[in-house]
Short mmCIF file of C-alpha atoms in Angstrom, two decimals:
data_model
loop_
_atom_site.label_atom_id
_atom_site.label_comp_id
_atom_site.label_asym_id
_atom_site.label_seq_id
_atom_site.Cartn_x
_atom_site.Cartn_y
_atom_site.Cartn_z
CA UNK A 267 194.74 152.52 -124.73
CA UNK A 268 196.14 149.16 -123.67
CA UNK A 269 198.93 147.96 -125.91
CA UNK A 270 199.88 144.30 -125.86
CA UNK A 271 203.47 143.09 -125.67
CA UNK A 272 203.05 141.66 -129.16
CA UNK A 273 202.07 145.08 -130.52
CA UNK A 274 205.02 146.78 -128.82
CA UNK A 275 207.43 144.14 -130.13
CA UNK A 276 206.00 144.47 -133.65
CA UNK A 277 206.56 148.21 -133.84
CA UNK A 278 209.96 147.97 -132.14
CA UNK A 279 211.12 145.58 -134.86
CA UNK A 280 209.58 147.84 -137.51
CA UNK A 281 211.58 150.79 -136.19
CA UNK A 282 214.78 148.72 -136.14
CA UNK A 283 214.60 148.15 -139.89
CA UNK A 284 217.15 150.09 -141.96
CA UNK A 285 215.67 153.47 -142.92
CA UNK A 286 216.31 153.23 -146.67
CA UNK A 287 214.86 149.73 -146.80
CA UNK A 288 211.86 150.87 -144.79
CA UNK A 289 211.14 153.77 -147.16
CA UNK A 290 210.99 151.43 -150.16
CA UNK A 291 208.82 148.90 -148.35
CA UNK A 292 206.37 151.52 -147.06
CA UNK A 293 206.03 152.94 -150.58
CA UNK A 294 205.28 149.49 -151.96
CA UNK A 295 202.82 148.81 -149.15
CA UNK A 296 200.97 152.00 -150.05
CA UNK A 297 200.91 151.00 -153.73
CA UNK A 298 199.60 147.54 -152.85
CA UNK A 299 196.93 149.08 -150.68
CA UNK A 300 195.76 151.34 -153.50
CA UNK A 301 195.59 148.34 -155.84
CA UNK A 302 193.47 146.40 -153.38
CA UNK A 303 191.23 149.44 -152.93
CA UNK A 304 190.56 149.52 -156.67
CA UNK A 305 189.80 145.80 -156.65
CA UNK A 306 187.36 146.32 -153.77
CA UNK A 307 185.53 148.99 -155.77
CA UNK A 308 185.12 146.58 -158.69
CA UNK A 309 183.84 143.78 -156.45
CA UNK A 310 181.56 146.14 -154.55
CA UNK A 311 179.99 147.25 -157.81
CA UNK A 312 179.21 143.65 -158.77
CA UNK A 313 177.88 142.50 -155.43
CA UNK A 314 174.24 143.46 -155.94
CA UNK A 315 174.05 141.50 -159.21
CA UNK A 316 175.85 138.50 -157.67
CA UNK A 317 173.35 138.49 -154.80
CA UNK A 318 170.38 138.67 -157.19
CA UNK A 319 171.65 135.67 -159.16
CA UNK A 320 172.28 133.60 -156.02
CA UNK A 321 168.94 134.63 -154.52
CA UNK A 322 167.14 133.76 -157.76
CA UNK A 323 168.52 130.24 -157.46
CA UNK A 324 167.50 130.09 -153.77
CA UNK A 325 171.15 129.44 -152.94
CA UNK A 326 171.16 131.83 -149.97
CA UNK A 327 168.83 131.33 -147.01
CA UNK A 328 168.28 132.99 -143.63
CA UNK A 329 167.32 131.73 -140.19
CA UNK A 330 165.86 134.16 -137.62
CA UNK A 331 167.99 134.58 -134.49
CA UNK A 332 164.91 133.58 -132.45
CA UNK A 333 165.02 130.12 -134.02
CA UNK A 334 168.63 129.41 -133.01
CA UNK A 335 168.57 126.51 -130.59
CA UNK A 336 170.64 123.39 -130.22
CA UNK A 337 167.51 121.27 -129.90
CA UNK A 338 168.47 117.60 -129.98
CA UNK A 339 172.16 118.58 -129.92
CA UNK A 340 171.92 120.39 -126.57
CA UNK A 341 172.76 117.35 -124.44
CA UNK A 342 174.78 115.48 -127.05
CA UNK A 343 178.49 114.93 -126.36
CA UNK A 344 180.32 117.57 -128.42
CA UNK A 345 184.03 117.46 -129.16
CA UNK A 346 186.39 120.07 -130.59
CA UNK A 347 189.59 118.94 -132.33
CA UNK A 348 192.55 120.98 -133.54
CA UNK A 349 196.26 120.62 -134.20
CA UNK A 350 199.19 123.02 -133.99
CA UNK A 351 202.90 123.23 -134.76
CA UNK A 352 205.79 125.68 -134.56
CA UNK A 353 209.21 124.91 -136.12
CA UNK A 354 212.44 125.91 -134.40
CA UNK A 355 216.15 125.51 -135.15
CA UNK A 356 217.15 125.19 -138.78
CA UNK A 357 220.88 125.07 -138.05
CA UNK A 358 222.68 122.81 -140.52
CA UNK A 359 219.32 122.14 -142.20
CA UNK A 360 217.81 120.38 -139.17
CA UNK A 361 214.43 121.58 -137.92
CA UNK A 362 212.87 120.54 -134.62
CA UNK A 363 209.14 121.14 -134.62
CA UNK A 364 206.84 120.69 -131.63
CA UNK A 365 203.47 119.41 -132.86
CA UNK A 366 200.28 118.89 -130.87
CA UNK A 367 196.66 117.84 -131.27
CA UNK A 368 193.89 118.05 -128.68
CA UNK A 369 190.36 116.84 -128.08
CA UNK A 370 188.14 119.12 -125.98
CA UNK A 371 185.33 116.85 -124.76
CA UNK A 372 182.05 118.37 -123.60
CA UNK A 373 180.53 115.08 -122.53
CA UNK A 374 177.11 116.38 -121.56
CA UNK A 375 176.81 118.95 -124.30
CA UNK A 376 176.00 122.52 -123.30
CA UNK A 377 175.73 121.79 -119.56
CA UNK A 378 179.32 120.51 -119.55
CA UNK A 379 180.57 124.11 -119.73
CA UNK A 380 179.73 124.42 -116.01
CA UNK A 381 181.83 121.40 -115.04
CA UNK A 382 184.61 121.38 -117.67
CA UNK A 383 187.88 120.18 -116.15
CA UNK A 384 191.03 119.98 -118.24
CA UNK A 385 192.27 116.97 -116.24
CA UNK A 386 189.28 114.88 -117.31
CA UNK A 387 187.85 116.60 -120.37
CA UNK A 388 190.97 117.49 -122.37
CA UNK A 389 193.03 114.88 -124.20
CA UNK A 390 196.32 115.89 -125.78
CA UNK A 391 199.01 114.30 -127.92
CA UNK A 392 202.37 115.90 -128.67
CA UNK A 393 205.70 115.18 -130.28
CA UNK A 394 208.83 116.95 -131.49
CA UNK A 395 209.53 115.93 -135.06
CA UNK A 396 212.92 116.23 -136.72
CA UNK A 397 212.92 117.28 -140.37
CA UNK A 398 216.11 117.28 -142.44
CA UNK A 399 216.05 119.77 -145.32
CA UNK A 400 218.09 117.39 -147.45
CA UNK A 401 215.30 114.83 -147.40
CA UNK A 402 212.29 117.13 -147.52
CA UNK A 403 211.45 119.31 -150.51
CA UNK A 404 209.07 121.34 -148.37
CA UNK A 405 210.05 121.50 -144.70
CA UNK A 406 206.90 123.33 -143.63
CA UNK A 407 204.75 120.89 -145.60
CA UNK A 408 206.40 117.89 -143.96
CA UNK A 409 205.82 119.34 -140.49
CA UNK A 410 202.17 120.03 -141.33
CA UNK A 411 201.75 116.46 -142.55
CA UNK A 412 203.10 115.07 -139.27
CA UNK A 413 200.84 117.40 -137.28
CA UNK A 414 197.82 116.41 -139.37
CA UNK A 415 198.51 112.74 -138.66
CA UNK A 416 198.14 113.55 -134.95
CA UNK A 417 194.92 115.43 -135.62
CA UNK A 418 193.57 112.56 -137.71
CA UNK A 419 194.37 110.17 -134.87
CA UNK A 420 192.20 112.38 -132.62
CA UNK A 421 189.37 112.07 -135.15
CA UNK A 422 189.81 108.29 -135.23
CA UNK A 423 189.71 108.16 -131.42
CA UNK A 424 186.47 110.13 -131.41
CA UNK A 425 184.87 107.61 -133.75
CA UNK A 426 185.75 104.71 -131.44
CA UNK A 427 185.42 106.29 -127.97
CA UNK A 428 182.58 108.78 -128.41
CA UNK A 429 179.97 107.11 -130.59
CA UNK A 430 176.92 109.23 -131.28
CA UNK A 431 178.75 112.49 -130.56
CA UNK A 432 179.20 115.74 -132.50
CA UNK A 433 182.72 116.41 -133.75
CA UNK A 434 183.81 119.93 -134.74
CA UNK A 435 187.22 120.21 -136.40
CA UNK A 436 189.10 123.48 -136.66
CA UNK A 437 189.83 123.43 -140.39
CA UNK A 438 188.79 121.57 -143.54
CA UNK A 439 188.14 117.88 -143.96
CA UNK A 440 190.55 117.75 -146.93
CA UNK A 441 193.63 118.94 -145.09
CA UNK A 442 196.41 119.50 -145.91
CA UNK A 443 195.42 120.06 -149.54
CA UNK A 444 198.80 119.44 -151.17
CA UNK A 445 201.13 117.58 -148.82
CA UNK A 446 199.17 114.40 -148.14
CA UNK A 447 200.44 111.16 -149.66
CA UNK A 448 198.29 108.16 -150.55
CA UNK A 449 198.65 106.49 -147.14
CA UNK A 450 197.76 109.70 -145.33
CA UNK A 451 194.67 110.30 -147.49
CA UNK A 452 193.47 106.73 -146.85
CA UNK A 453 194.05 107.09 -143.11
CA UNK A 454 192.14 110.38 -142.95
CA UNK A 455 189.26 109.05 -145.08
CA UNK A 456 189.04 105.95 -142.87
CA UNK A 457 188.82 108.21 -139.81
CA UNK A 458 185.82 110.11 -141.21
CA UNK A 459 184.17 106.95 -142.54
CA UNK A 460 184.48 105.46 -139.04
CA UNK A 461 182.81 108.59 -137.66
CA UNK A 462 179.88 108.15 -140.05
CA UNK A 463 179.61 104.43 -139.24
CA UNK A 464 179.51 105.21 -135.50
CA UNK A 465 176.90 107.98 -135.75
CA UNK A 466 179.44 110.75 -135.10
CA UNK A 467 178.32 113.96 -136.79
CA UNK A 468 181.60 115.38 -138.09
CA UNK A 469 181.93 118.98 -139.31
CA UNK A 470 184.99 120.83 -140.55
CA UNK A 471 184.79 124.52 -139.57
CA UNK A 472 186.93 126.49 -142.02
CA UNK A 473 187.84 130.10 -141.25
CA UNK A 474 190.57 130.68 -143.85
CA UNK A 475 188.62 129.97 -147.02
CA UNK A 476 190.91 129.79 -150.05
CA UNK A 477 188.88 127.68 -152.50
CA UNK A 478 186.40 128.83 -155.13
CA UNK A 479 183.75 126.12 -155.33
CA UNK A 480 180.86 128.50 -155.86
CA UNK A 481 182.11 129.86 -159.19
CA UNK A 482 181.94 126.49 -160.93
CA UNK A 483 178.69 125.56 -159.20
CA UNK A 484 176.99 128.78 -160.36
CA UNK A 485 178.35 128.23 -163.86
CA UNK A 486 176.55 124.88 -163.99
CA UNK A 487 173.35 125.69 -162.13
CA UNK A 488 172.38 129.37 -162.03
CA UNK A 489 173.91 131.43 -164.83
CA UNK A 490 171.70 132.35 -167.76
CA UNK A 491 174.23 134.30 -169.81
CA UNK A 492 177.99 134.49 -170.15
CA UNK A 493 177.83 137.93 -168.50
CA UNK A 494 176.36 136.39 -165.37
CA UNK A 495 179.13 133.80 -165.26
CA UNK A 496 181.79 136.49 -165.63
CA UNK A 497 180.52 138.28 -162.51
CA UNK A 498 181.49 135.36 -160.28
CA UNK A 499 184.83 134.92 -162.01
CA UNK A 500 185.85 138.35 -160.70
CA UNK A 501 185.71 137.14 -157.09
CA UNK A 502 189.09 135.46 -156.35
CA UNK A 503 187.76 133.06 -153.71
CA UNK A 504 184.55 131.97 -152.02
CA UNK A 505 185.64 134.07 -149.05
CA UNK A 506 185.56 137.21 -151.19
CA UNK A 507 182.18 136.31 -152.66
CA UNK A 508 180.49 135.47 -149.36
CA UNK A 509 182.01 138.46 -147.57
CA UNK A 510 180.63 140.90 -150.11
CA UNK A 511 177.25 139.23 -150.60
CA UNK A 512 176.59 138.68 -146.87
CA UNK A 513 177.66 142.25 -146.10
CA UNK A 514 175.37 143.55 -148.85
CA UNK A 515 172.46 141.65 -147.33
CA UNK A 516 173.14 143.01 -143.85
CA UNK A 517 173.83 146.63 -144.79
CA UNK A 518 171.44 147.17 -147.70
CA UNK A 519 168.57 144.94 -146.59
CA UNK A 520 169.10 145.22 -142.83
CA UNK A 521 169.21 141.45 -142.34
CA UNK A 522 170.19 140.44 -138.81
CA UNK A 523 169.32 136.75 -139.20
CA UNK A 524 171.78 133.92 -139.60
CA UNK A 525 172.78 133.83 -143.28
CA UNK A 526 173.71 130.53 -144.87
CA UNK A 527 173.93 128.83 -148.24
CA UNK A 528 172.52 125.58 -149.49
CA UNK A 529 175.01 122.66 -149.36
CA UNK A 530 176.87 121.81 -152.55
CA UNK A 531 178.95 118.75 -153.27
CA UNK A 532 182.63 119.57 -153.68
CA UNK A 533 184.00 116.13 -154.52
CA UNK A 534 184.28 117.05 -158.20
CA UNK A 535 184.85 120.79 -157.75
CA UNK A 536 187.91 120.83 -155.51
CA UNK A 537 190.61 119.50 -157.80
CA UNK A 538 192.77 116.40 -157.62
CA UNK A 539 192.92 116.12 -153.82
CA UNK A 540 189.14 116.02 -153.49
CA UNK A 541 188.97 113.34 -156.18
CA UNK A 542 191.50 111.30 -154.21
CA UNK A 543 189.27 111.45 -151.16
CA UNK A 544 186.32 110.42 -153.31
CA UNK A 545 188.41 107.54 -154.63
CA UNK A 546 188.88 106.38 -151.03
CA UNK A 547 185.12 106.30 -150.51
CA UNK A 548 184.55 109.74 -149.00
CA UNK A 549 182.45 112.46 -150.59
CA UNK A 550 182.37 116.06 -149.38
CA UNK A 551 179.70 118.71 -149.20
CA UNK A 552 180.13 122.28 -148.07
CA UNK A 553 178.00 125.27 -147.09
CA UNK A 554 178.72 128.77 -145.81
CA UNK A 555 177.25 130.32 -142.67
CA UNK A 556 177.51 133.55 -140.67
CA UNK A 557 175.61 133.90 -137.41
CA UNK A 558 175.68 137.70 -137.33
CA UNK A 559 177.75 140.65 -138.46
CA UNK A 560 180.30 140.18 -135.66
CA UNK A 561 180.79 136.46 -136.34
CA UNK A 562 183.20 134.90 -138.79
CA UNK A 563 182.01 133.55 -142.09
CA UNK A 564 182.61 129.81 -141.87
CA UNK A 565 182.65 127.13 -144.50
CA UNK A 566 181.25 123.94 -143.07
CA UNK A 567 182.75 120.77 -144.57
CA UNK A 568 180.48 117.75 -144.23
CA UNK A 569 181.86 114.26 -144.99
CA UNK A 570 179.58 111.71 -146.66
CA UNK A 571 180.13 108.11 -147.68
CA UNK A 572 180.46 107.47 -151.41
CA UNK A 573 177.68 104.88 -151.40
CA UNK A 574 175.08 107.61 -151.11
CA UNK A 575 173.70 108.31 -154.57
CA UNK A 576 172.10 111.63 -153.64
CA UNK A 577 173.35 114.56 -151.61
CA UNK A 578 171.24 114.58 -148.44
CA UNK A 579 172.26 117.28 -145.99
CA UNK A 580 169.74 119.05 -143.77
CA UNK A 581 171.24 122.53 -143.92
CA UNK A 582 169.13 124.01 -141.13
CA UNK A 583 170.30 121.38 -138.63
CA UNK A 584 173.92 122.31 -139.25
CA UNK A 585 173.10 126.01 -139.05
CA UNK A 586 171.31 125.62 -135.69
CA UNK A 587 174.17 123.51 -134.37
CA UNK A 588 176.96 125.88 -135.37
CA UNK A 589 175.08 129.09 -134.54
CA UNK A 590 173.92 127.62 -131.22
CA UNK A 591 177.52 127.00 -130.16
CA UNK A 592 178.77 130.40 -131.37
CA UNK A 593 178.96 132.97 -128.58
CA UNK A 594 179.21 136.77 -128.93
CA UNK A 595 182.72 138.05 -129.73
CA UNK A 596 184.16 134.54 -130.25
CA UNK A 597 183.09 134.39 -133.90
CA UNK A 598 183.49 130.59 -134.11
CA UNK A 599 181.74 127.68 -132.32
CA UNK A 600 182.94 127.33 -128.74
CA UNK A 601 184.26 123.72 -129.09
CA UNK A 602 186.43 124.86 -132.03
CA UNK A 603 187.59 127.96 -130.16
CA UNK A 604 188.55 125.94 -127.07
CA UNK A 605 190.42 123.33 -129.11
CA UNK A 606 192.38 126.05 -130.91
CA UNK A 607 193.33 127.80 -127.68
CA UNK A 608 194.29 124.60 -125.89
CA UNK A 609 196.47 123.15 -128.64
CA UNK A 610 198.42 126.20 -129.81
CA UNK A 611 202.21 125.78 -129.71
CA UNK A 612 203.55 129.32 -129.47
CA UNK A 613 206.93 130.44 -130.79
CA UNK A 614 208.32 131.12 -127.32
CA UNK A 615 207.41 127.57 -126.31
CA UNK A 616 209.10 126.13 -129.42
CA UNK A 617 212.26 128.16 -128.78
CA UNK A 618 212.47 127.04 -125.14
CA UNK A 619 212.03 123.40 -126.16
CA UNK A 620 214.77 123.81 -128.78
CA UNK A 621 217.08 125.23 -126.10
CA UNK A 622 216.24 122.21 -123.93
CA UNK A 623 217.26 119.90 -126.77
CA UNK A 624 220.57 121.74 -127.14
CA UNK A 625 221.13 121.67 -123.38
CA UNK A 626 220.65 117.90 -123.31
CA UNK A 627 223.21 117.62 -126.12
CA UNK A 628 225.98 118.97 -123.88
CA UNK A 629 228.71 116.60 -122.86
CA UNK A 630 231.81 116.77 -120.67
CA UNK A 631 234.03 115.97 -123.65
CA UNK A 632 235.82 119.25 -124.67
CA UNK A 633 235.90 118.35 -128.36
CA UNK A 634 232.15 117.72 -128.56
CA UNK A 635 231.47 120.84 -126.48
CA UNK A 636 233.30 123.07 -128.97
CA UNK A 637 231.70 121.37 -131.99
CA UNK A 638 228.17 121.59 -130.57
CA UNK A 639 228.58 125.34 -129.90
CA UNK A 640 228.72 125.87 -133.67
CA UNK A 641 225.31 124.23 -134.03
CA UNK A 642 223.51 126.86 -131.94
#
């Protein structure tokens, strides 16, 4: 069986760990695994009831695979946006972090896959940011904020340069959830409001789902007894809930269709950060979708302007769009997948760039040469 270099390196480093340390860690890993197994049994036992409650409220819908088609979106310019970072250094509290953001532009929609050329259809921005630990309480958070500013600039460019397009972002609309200051939140909200004003259909495609919007929504809309509410409280996140319920539908009921949920507004469910976005004139709705058993469960974030008094989201349009762009084995829509692959700053790249910075620091002065050696 083919073994990647990453796999070989992983196990080599595992085997290099001190034996006595390794014994303790393996024991704890086994204990953790048993604990998770017990939790899975509890959640599995509640899944059928959770599904029945959601189905009773018509919260979960299906779309036959035969009805998946891009329709009016087939020839529409479609753009994938993502950002990436990888910190390096750390000596004397100074971190140098390469950050990048890209726009993958499929100008003619689906047919553009035949003619895609990175020279013309890929736009990239990059920088190396310097973060001093003395001035940043959270180094990683500060780097993420800088990277997200680049990504937001790519969203803003889409609104102005590609009016009438479809924009798929790798990640949530409210991002990052904890590190964004007031100016950043305003800038990001303005970017999405400009998209809406210029007929750009923006969608955040979230793979790592950490929130739990559904619990509160069910509490308000579907539960009939306190026992029903307690069922949903057992699921730590929406990702847990949707994973178990969607799997139940596919394995117990043999459903092979696209499974999705009705959109819900999250502006008042997502905590302080979501309220800040709402305060800047941007409301958010979300829905969950899985094309098939091999595809990822995605949360789709849909930005709306605050002036709208009623939530109006045509769920099936978003389902057809996302499912139509999702190819076998990729798991996520192709524009998102391409943007992620094109923008990724890998650790080896960050380390080489850091070495380049140190090389450029070298001088012919003996004193500075000796001092700079200590900074490596």
